[in-house]
Amino acid sequence: MQYHALALARHGREVSLLGYLRGPKLLQYVIKVLVQSVQLLYTLLRIDQPSYILLQNPPGLPSIAVAWVAGLFWRSKLIIDWHNYGYTIMSLSHGRNHPLVQVAKWYEKLFGRLSDYNLCVTEAMREDLWVNCNIKAVTLYDKPAAYFKETPLDLQHCLYMKLAQDYEPFRARAEPVGASAERSAFTERAGRDGAVGHTRGRPALLVSSTSWTDYEQFIDEGAKLPALVCVITGKGPLKEYYNGLIEKLHFKHIQICTPWLEAEDYPLLLGSADLGVCLHKSSSGLDLPMKVVDMFGCCLPVCAIHFECLHELVKHEENGLIFRDSKELAEQLKMLFLGFPALEGKLHRFRQNLRASRELRWDESWDQTVLPLLGPRE
């Protein structure tokens, strides 16, 4: 939604960006819906009269109905950007046959039909909206912002040195040669103003979250594979739990790091990595992982776990690999990193394919897909 707001502002539109926090679990249903309905409607009726109300779903309860009511008051057109279905997310914790899930499904179908225009993130979702909800939508694939790109080697070095201050996996395995030289686990600079190069025998940098036991075993059995530094990004209530599990692991060739990254450092990290691993599974099977979109913007190949419409983003054996279980992922990692960091093999070919594809960025894609839906500026 921030991307939408920036795109609208870029075309001279005045934008009011609204959002709300989720309440505690005990309040998430009836009380949350009532309170947030009043809050959201009150806010929508206080802003300057909008020509369009652009809404992301999920969360659509209560925002779709409230936005429709506000649209009637303002005589505004309602646009829904379908990223998923709220009822399928709810079903993960309650089951698909739970009464609340069924009510949420009925609600999304009913009020979704009241919109004037609809956007969605995959062709599979566009077809599902039409067949099951009688909603006509236009596919607007998520695209990376312009700042997701490959990171130059000197900026990689600055990022590694910054992270090395707090995180052991980024620190040099040996002292640099020369008083003014500096070295990280991946790069070295020969003097304060010298050129940056990769360290000899550097580990592979992987952005992901998964189990690495099989990979460790491959190295112990003699496979010529690099050591791995696995960076797990993101935050959430289970982060401390998994940090506790990581501390109990005693790998010799694999280091796992869960750094806190400043916003501007995240695209730099993706643009510095050698491989991304995505474990996103869609609750509906109809949306795509934004993390992979960002990785591809940085020309970073991925291994991604299979679900129904993933092929719309990850082209198996072209820009990455799709796996179905941990054993298959381990075999893919072994194949991709064999002989690393030689500039040959599938890992290098995937990166070259991503560089050559020159896919549209968010701004260009938005201008082609969304802008024609909007009338002239009023």
Short mmCIF file of C-alpha atoms in Angstrom, two decimals:
data_model
loop_
_atom_site.label_atom_id
_atom_site.label_comp_id
_atom_site.label_asym_id
_atom_site.label_seq_id
_atom_site.Cartn_x
_atom_site.Cartn_y
_atom_site.Cartn_z
CA MET A 1 0.00 0.00 0.00
CA GLN A 2 2.95 2.32 0.57
CA TYR A 3 4.03 1.58 -3.01
CA HIS A 4 0.53 2.50 -4.21
CA ALA A 5 0.63 5.74 -2.21
CA LEU A 6 4.02 6.69 -3.64
CA ALA A 7 2.88 5.93 -7.19
CA LEU A 8 -0.24 8.07 -6.79
CA ALA A 9 1.79 10.92 -5.31
CA ARG A 10 4.27 10.64 -8.18
CA HIS A 11 1.38 11.39 -10.55
CA GLY A 12 0.32 14.44 -8.58
CA ARG A 13 -2.57 12.84 -6.67
CA GLU A 14 -3.28 13.80 -3.09
CA VAL A 15 -3.12 10.68 -0.91
CA SER A 16 -4.43 9.92 2.58
CA LEU A 17 -2.87 6.68 3.86
CA LEU A 18 -4.89 4.98 6.61
CA GLY A 19 -4.20 1.86 8.66
CA TYR A 20 -5.08 0.31 11.98
CA LEU A 21 -3.50 -1.99 14.53
CA ARG A 22 -4.80 -5.45 15.29
CA GLY A 23 -6.21 -5.81 18.79
CA PRO A 24 -5.48 -8.50 21.40
CA LYS A 25 -6.76 -12.01 20.58
CA LEU A 26 -9.76 -11.74 22.88
CA LEU A 27 -10.91 -8.65 20.99
CA GLN A 28 -10.15 -9.79 17.46
CA TYR A 29 -13.67 -10.69 16.41
CA VAL A 30 -16.94 -9.03 17.42
CA ILE A 31 -15.49 -6.24 19.59
CA LYS A 32 -12.63 -5.57 17.16
CA VAL A 33 -15.00 -5.37 14.20
CA LEU A 34 -17.35 -2.96 15.97
CA VAL A 35 -14.64 -0.69 17.37
CA GLN A 36 -12.56 -0.57 14.20
CA SER A 37 -15.64 -0.02 12.03
CA VAL A 38 -16.47 3.12 13.97
CA GLN A 39 -12.86 4.32 14.04
CA LEU A 40 -12.27 3.70 10.34
CA LEU A 41 -15.57 5.22 9.18
CA TYR A 42 -15.02 8.28 11.39
CA THR A 43 -11.55 8.78 9.89
CA LEU A 44 -12.71 8.25 6.29
CA LEU A 45 -15.47 10.82 6.70
CA ARG A 46 -13.05 13.45 8.07
CA ILE A 47 -10.51 13.41 5.23
CA ASP A 48 -10.82 15.52 2.09
CA GLN A 49 -13.30 14.06 -0.39
CA PRO A 50 -11.50 11.25 -2.27
CA SER A 51 -12.12 10.34 -5.89
CA TYR A 52 -11.02 6.77 -5.17
CA ILE A 53 -10.69 4.61 -2.07
CA LEU A 54 -7.96 2.02 -2.62
CA LEU A 55 -8.11 -0.85 -0.17
CA GLN A 56 -5.84 -3.85 0.38
CA ASN A 57 -7.41 -7.19 1.26
CA PRO A 58 -6.62 -8.84 3.63
CA PRO A 59 -7.35 -7.48 6.13
CA GLY A 60 -10.85 -6.90 4.76
CA LEU A 61 -12.94 -7.26 7.89
CA PRO A 62 -14.32 -4.64 8.54
CA SER A 63 -12.53 -2.39 6.05
CA ILE A 64 -14.26 -3.51 2.82
CA ALA A 65 -17.77 -2.75 4.13
CA VAL A 66 -16.68 0.47 5.82
CA ALA A 67 -14.86 1.69 2.69
CA TRP A 68 -17.97 0.92 0.62
CA VAL A 69 -20.16 2.96 2.99
CA ALA A 70 -17.68 5.83 2.91
CA GLY A 71 -17.62 5.60 -0.88
CA LEU A 72 -21.41 6.00 -0.97
CA PHE A 73 -21.13 9.09 1.22
CA TRP A 74 -18.32 10.67 -0.82
CA ARG A 75 -19.49 9.29 -4.18
CA SER A 76 -16.03 7.75 -4.52
CA LYS A 77 -15.04 4.68 -6.49
CA LEU A 78 -13.80 1.69 -4.47
CA ILE A 79 -10.73 -0.24 -5.66
CA ILE A 80 -9.77 -3.48 -3.86
CA ASP A 81 -6.24 -4.84 -4.17
CA TRP A 82 -6.60 -8.59 -3.51
CA HIS A 83 -3.38 -10.01 -2.07
CA ASN A 84 -5.04 -13.07 -0.54
CA TYR A 85 -8.30 -14.07 1.13
CA GLY A 86 -8.74 -13.20 4.77
CA TYR A 87 -10.87 -16.28 5.43
CA THR A 88 -8.10 -18.66 4.25
CA ILE A 89 -5.65 -17.02 6.68
CA MET A 90 -8.23 -17.37 9.46
CA SER A 91 -8.70 -21.04 8.55
CA LEU A 92 -5.06 -21.78 9.38
CA SER A 93 -5.85 -21.44 13.07
CA HIS A 94 -9.57 -22.36 13.13
CA GLY A 95 -10.05 -24.83 10.27
CA ARG A 96 -11.98 -24.23 7.05
CA ASN A 97 -15.33 -25.36 8.49
CA HIS A 98 -15.31 -23.10 11.54
CA PRO A 99 -18.39 -20.81 11.65
CA LEU A 100 -16.21 -17.67 11.86
CA VAL A 101 -14.31 -18.76 8.76
CA GLN A 102 -17.54 -19.36 6.87
CA VAL A 103 -18.88 -15.94 7.89
CA ALA A 104 -15.62 -14.29 6.77
CA LYS A 105 -15.81 -16.12 3.42
CA TRP A 106 -19.40 -14.99 2.87
CA TYR A 107 -18.46 -11.43 3.84
CA GLU A 108 -15.52 -11.19 1.41
CA LYS A 109 -17.56 -12.53 -1.50
CA LEU A 110 -20.55 -10.28 -0.79
CA PHE A 111 -18.78 -6.98 -0.19
CA GLY A 112 -16.01 -7.73 -2.69
CA ARG A 113 -18.63 -7.62 -5.45
CA LEU A 114 -19.55 -4.04 -4.46
CA SER A 115 -16.18 -2.65 -5.55
CA ASP A 116 -15.81 -0.65 -8.76
CA TYR A 117 -12.37 -1.98 -9.73
CA ASN A 118 -10.26 -4.89 -8.53
CA LEU A 119 -6.56 -5.68 -8.66
CA CYS A 120 -4.99 -9.03 -7.78
CA VAL A 121 -1.46 -10.44 -7.55
CA THR A 122 -1.65 -13.58 -9.75
CA GLU A 123 -3.48 -14.92 -12.77
CA ALA A 124 -4.64 -17.82 -10.59
CA MET A 125 -6.31 -15.38 -8.18
CA ARG A 126 -7.84 -13.41 -11.07
CA GLU A 127 -9.47 -16.61 -12.36
CA ASP A 128 -10.59 -17.65 -8.87
CA LEU A 129 -12.17 -14.26 -8.20
CA TRP A 130 -14.15 -14.51 -11.43
CA VAL A 131 -15.20 -18.17 -11.16
CA ASN A 132 -16.02 -18.30 -7.44
CA CYS A 133 -16.91 -14.69 -6.60
CA ASN A 134 -18.09 -13.20 -9.91
CA ILE A 135 -15.49 -10.44 -9.44
CA LYS A 136 -13.59 -9.15 -12.47
CA ALA A 137 -10.00 -8.18 -11.60
CA VAL A 138 -6.82 -6.99 -13.32
CA THR A 139 -3.56 -8.75 -12.45
CA LEU A 140 -0.92 -6.44 -10.98
CA TYR A 141 2.10 -8.56 -10.12
CA ASP A 142 4.14 -7.42 -7.15
CA LYS A 143 7.36 -5.92 -8.47
CA PRO A 144 10.50 -4.82 -6.64
CA ALA A 145 11.11 -1.17 -5.90
CA ALA A 146 14.03 0.46 -7.70
CA TYR A 147 16.30 0.21 -4.65
CA PHE A 148 16.30 -3.61 -4.81
CA LYS A 149 19.31 -4.29 -7.03
CA GLU A 150 22.69 -5.99 -6.98
CA THR A 151 25.02 -4.44 -4.41
CA PRO A 152 28.42 -3.20 -5.64
CA LEU A 153 31.38 -4.91 -3.99
CA ASP A 154 32.52 -1.83 -2.08
CA LEU A 155 29.05 -1.41 -0.54
CA GLN A 156 28.99 -5.13 0.26
CA HIS A 157 32.23 -4.66 2.15
CA CYS A 158 30.85 -1.71 4.12
CA LEU A 159 27.76 -3.74 5.04
CA TYR A 160 29.81 -6.76 6.13
CA MET A 161 32.13 -4.61 8.25
CA LYS A 162 29.11 -2.96 9.86
CA LEU A 163 27.45 -6.29 10.67
CA ALA A 164 30.77 -7.76 11.85
CA GLN A 165 30.72 -5.36 14.79
CA ASP A 166 27.79 -7.28 16.29
CA TYR A 167 27.59 -10.65 14.54
CA GLU A 168 30.31 -13.30 14.59
CA PRO A 169 29.54 -14.93 11.18
CA PHE A 170 30.51 -11.71 9.37
CA ARG A 171 33.92 -11.41 11.07
CA ALA A 172 37.15 -12.32 9.29
CA ARG A 173 38.52 -15.84 9.78
CA ALA A 174 42.08 -14.46 9.72
CA GLU A 175 43.70 -11.12 10.45
CA PRO A 176 44.17 -8.78 7.44
CA VAL A 177 47.63 -8.29 5.99
CA GLY A 178 48.82 -4.73 6.65
CA ALA A 179 47.92 -2.21 9.32
CA SER A 180 45.51 -0.24 7.14
CA ALA A 181 43.85 -3.27 5.54
CA GLU A 182 40.44 -4.47 6.69
CA ARG A 183 38.73 -7.79 6.22
CA SER A 184 35.34 -9.37 6.75
CA ALA A 185 34.40 -13.03 6.33
CA PHE A 186 33.55 -12.33 2.67
CA THR A 187 35.59 -9.33 1.50
CA GLU A 188 38.85 -7.49 2.10
CA ARG A 189 40.15 -4.03 1.34
CA ALA A 190 43.89 -3.55 0.90
CA GLY A 191 44.25 -0.18 2.60
CA ARG A 192 41.89 2.64 3.47
CA ASP A 193 41.28 3.63 -0.17
CA GLY A 194 42.23 0.33 -1.80
CA ALA A 195 40.11 -1.87 -4.04
CA VAL A 196 37.74 -4.41 -2.51
CA GLY A 197 37.94 -8.09 -3.40
CA HIS A 198 36.48 -11.34 -2.15
CA THR A 199 38.46 -13.27 0.45
CA ARG A 200 39.97 -16.56 -0.67
CA GLY A 201 37.80 -19.52 0.28
CA ARG A 202 34.95 -17.28 1.40
CA PRO A 203 31.74 -18.85 2.69
CA ALA A 204 28.53 -18.66 0.68
CA LEU A 205 25.98 -16.15 1.96
CA LEU A 206 22.45 -17.48 2.03
CA VAL A 207 19.34 -15.55 3.08
CA SER A 208 16.79 -17.97 4.45
CA SER A 209 15.32 -19.91 7.35
CA THR A 210 15.42 -23.71 7.31
CA SER A 211 17.32 -26.80 8.50
CA TRP A 212 20.89 -27.34 7.36
CA THR A 213 21.68 -30.78 8.84
CA ASP A 214 21.87 -32.56 5.45
CA TYR A 215 24.20 -29.90 4.01
CA GLU A 216 26.57 -30.34 6.96
CA GLN A 217 26.61 -34.09 6.32
CA PHE A 218 27.51 -33.60 2.64
CA ILE A 219 30.64 -31.64 3.65
CA ASP A 220 31.60 -34.22 6.27
CA GLU A 221 31.35 -36.90 3.57
CA GLY A 222 33.89 -35.03 1.42
CA ALA A 223 31.79 -32.95 -0.98
CA LYS A 224 33.67 -29.83 -2.13
CA LEU A 225 31.16 -27.36 -0.79
CA PRO A 226 31.75 -23.95 0.81
CA ALA A 227 31.02 -23.12 4.40
CA LEU A 228 27.61 -21.43 4.74
CA VAL A 229 26.58 -18.28 6.51
CA CYS A 230 22.79 -18.41 6.74
CA VAL A 231 21.11 -15.11 7.54
CA ILE A 232 17.54 -15.37 8.81
CA THR A 233 15.77 -12.05 8.39
CA GLY A 234 12.52 -10.76 9.82
CA LYS A 235 10.96 -10.60 13.24
CA GLY A 236 8.04 -12.12 15.07
CA PRO A 237 6.89 -13.69 18.34
CA LEU A 238 8.71 -16.97 17.60
CA LYS A 239 12.10 -15.40 16.91
CA GLU A 240 13.42 -15.98 20.44
CA TYR A 241 12.15 -19.56 20.39
CA TYR A 242 14.07 -20.34 17.21
CA ASN A 243 17.14 -18.49 18.46
CA GLY A 244 17.11 -20.91 21.39
CA LEU A 245 17.00 -23.88 19.00
CA ILE A 246 19.84 -22.42 16.91
CA GLU A 247 22.04 -22.08 19.99
CA LYS A 248 21.73 -25.82 20.61
CA LEU A 249 23.08 -26.67 17.14
CA HIS A 250 26.77 -27.42 16.84
CA PHE A 251 27.61 -27.17 13.16
CA LYS A 252 31.23 -27.05 12.01
CA HIS A 253 30.65 -25.63 8.53
CA ILE A 254 27.45 -23.64 8.93
CA GLN A 255 26.83 -20.42 10.86
CA ILE A 256 23.32 -19.08 11.40
CA CYS A 257 22.74 -15.41 12.09
CA THR A 258 19.50 -13.56 12.92
CA PRO A 259 20.53 -9.90 12.68
CA TRP A 260 18.40 -6.83 13.22
CA LEU A 261 18.74 -4.86 10.00
CA GLU A 262 18.10 -1.19 9.39
CA ALA A 263 15.61 -0.65 6.58
CA GLU A 264 18.24 0.56 4.12
CA ASP A 265 20.49 -2.45 4.84
CA TYR A 266 17.95 -5.12 3.84
CA PRO A 267 18.14 -4.53 0.06
CA LEU A 268 21.95 -4.27 0.39
CA LEU A 269 22.00 -7.69 2.06
CA LEU A 270 19.84 -9.27 -0.65
CA GLY A 271 22.04 -7.67 -3.31
CA SER A 272 25.13 -9.19 -1.64
CA ALA A 273 23.86 -12.74 -1.09
CA ASP A 274 24.63 -15.80 -3.20
CA LEU A 275 21.28 -17.59 -2.83
CA GLY A 276 17.87 -17.01 -1.28
CA VAL A 277 15.61 -19.70 0.17
CA CYS A 278 11.88 -19.06 0.50
CA LEU A 279 9.61 -21.14 2.74
CA HIS A 280 6.45 -19.10 2.09
CA LYS A 281 3.31 -21.17 1.63
CA SER A 282 0.13 -19.41 0.62
CA SER A 283 -3.00 -19.99 2.73
CA SER A 284 -5.07 -19.80 -0.44
CA GLY A 285 -2.47 -21.03 -2.93
CA LEU A 286 -3.20 -17.89 -4.95
CA ASP A 287 -0.68 -15.25 -3.79
CA LEU A 288 3.06 -14.95 -4.31
CA PRO A 289 5.88 -14.27 -1.81
CA MET A 290 7.02 -10.65 -1.85
CA LYS A 291 10.41 -11.75 -0.49
CA VAL A 292 11.13 -13.59 -3.74
CA VAL A 293 10.06 -10.52 -5.74
CA ASP A 294 12.63 -8.46 -3.82
CA MET A 295 15.29 -11.15 -4.27
CA PHE A 296 14.73 -11.22 -8.02
CA GLY A 297 15.01 -7.42 -8.06
CA CYS A 298 18.52 -7.97 -6.66
CA CYS A 299 19.23 -10.69 -9.30
CA LEU A 300 19.40 -13.21 -6.45
CA PRO A 301 18.48 -16.79 -7.47
CA VAL A 302 16.16 -18.66 -5.12
CA CYS A 303 15.12 -22.09 -3.98
CA ALA A 304 11.43 -21.89 -3.07
CA ILE A 305 9.01 -24.40 -1.60
CA HIS A 306 6.27 -25.51 -3.99
CA PHE A 307 2.68 -24.34 -3.92
CA GLU A 308 0.02 -24.06 -6.60
CA CYS A 309 0.73 -20.80 -8.45
CA LEU A 310 4.43 -20.34 -7.60
CA HIS A 311 5.32 -21.02 -11.25
CA GLU A 312 3.99 -17.53 -12.11
CA LEU A 313 7.07 -16.13 -10.34
CA VAL A 314 9.74 -18.82 -9.96
CA LYS A 315 10.60 -20.49 -13.25
CA HIS A 316 12.14 -23.85 -12.32
CA GLU A 317 15.63 -24.29 -13.83
CA GLU A 318 15.50 -20.74 -15.23
CA ASN A 319 15.70 -18.24 -12.33
CA GLY A 320 15.75 -20.71 -9.46
CA LEU A 321 14.60 -24.09 -8.23
CA ILE A 322 11.37 -25.33 -6.64
CA PHE A 323 11.51 -28.01 -3.93
CA ARG A 324 8.85 -29.99 -2.07
CA ASP A 325 10.67 -31.18 1.06
CA SER A 326 13.87 -30.67 3.05
CA LYS A 327 15.64 -33.62 1.36
CA GLU A 328 15.07 -32.14 -2.09
CA LEU A 329 16.25 -28.72 -0.89
CA ALA A 330 19.44 -30.24 0.54
CA GLU A 331 20.21 -31.90 -2.81
CA GLN A 332 19.60 -28.60 -4.61
CA LEU A 333 21.98 -26.75 -2.29
CA LYS A 334 24.63 -29.40 -2.85
CA MET A 335 24.25 -29.10 -6.62
CA LEU A 336 24.22 -25.28 -6.67
CA PHE A 337 27.22 -24.77 -4.37
CA LEU A 338 29.46 -27.55 -5.72
CA GLY A 339 32.69 -25.86 -6.78
CA PHE A 340 31.64 -22.45 -5.36
CA PRO A 341 32.57 -19.65 -6.09
CA ALA A 342 33.45 -20.63 -9.66
CA LEU A 343 31.57 -18.52 -12.23
CA GLU A 344 29.93 -21.50 -13.87
CA GLY A 345 27.13 -23.91 -13.15
CA LYS A 346 23.45 -23.33 -12.52
CA LEU A 347 23.77 -20.75 -9.75
CA HIS A 348 25.70 -18.42 -12.06
CA ARG A 349 23.35 -19.17 -14.98
CA PHE A 350 20.27 -18.33 -12.89
CA ARG A 351 21.80 -14.99 -11.94
CA GLN A 352 22.67 -14.25 -15.55
CA ASN A 353 19.08 -15.05 -16.58
CA LEU A 354 17.76 -12.66 -13.93
CA ARG A 355 20.10 -9.92 -15.17
CA ALA A 356 18.97 -10.47 -18.75
CA SER A 357 15.24 -10.63 -18.02
CA ARG A 358 14.95 -6.89 -17.29
CA GLU A 359 11.49 -7.23 -15.82
CA LEU A 360 9.45 -4.13 -15.12
CA ARG A 361 9.90 -2.43 -11.76
CA TRP A 362 6.95 -1.40 -9.61
CA ASP A 363 6.63 2.12 -11.03
CA GLU A 364 6.54 0.99 -14.67
CA SER A 365 4.18 -1.90 -13.93
CA TRP A 366 1.85 0.36 -11.92
CA ASP A 367 1.77 2.96 -14.68
CA GLN A 368 0.79 0.32 -17.25
CA THR A 369 -1.82 -1.49 -15.13
CA VAL A 370 -3.36 0.82 -12.52
CA LEU A 371 -3.04 4.31 -13.99
CA PRO A 372 -5.42 3.55 -16.92
CA LEU A 373 -8.12 2.62 -14.37
CA LEU A 374 -8.02 6.11 -12.87
CA GLY A 375 -9.70 9.03 -14.52
CA PRO A 376 -8.03 12.40 -15.08
CA ARG A 377 -6.97 14.39 -12.03
CA GLU A 378 -9.78 16.36 -10.51
#
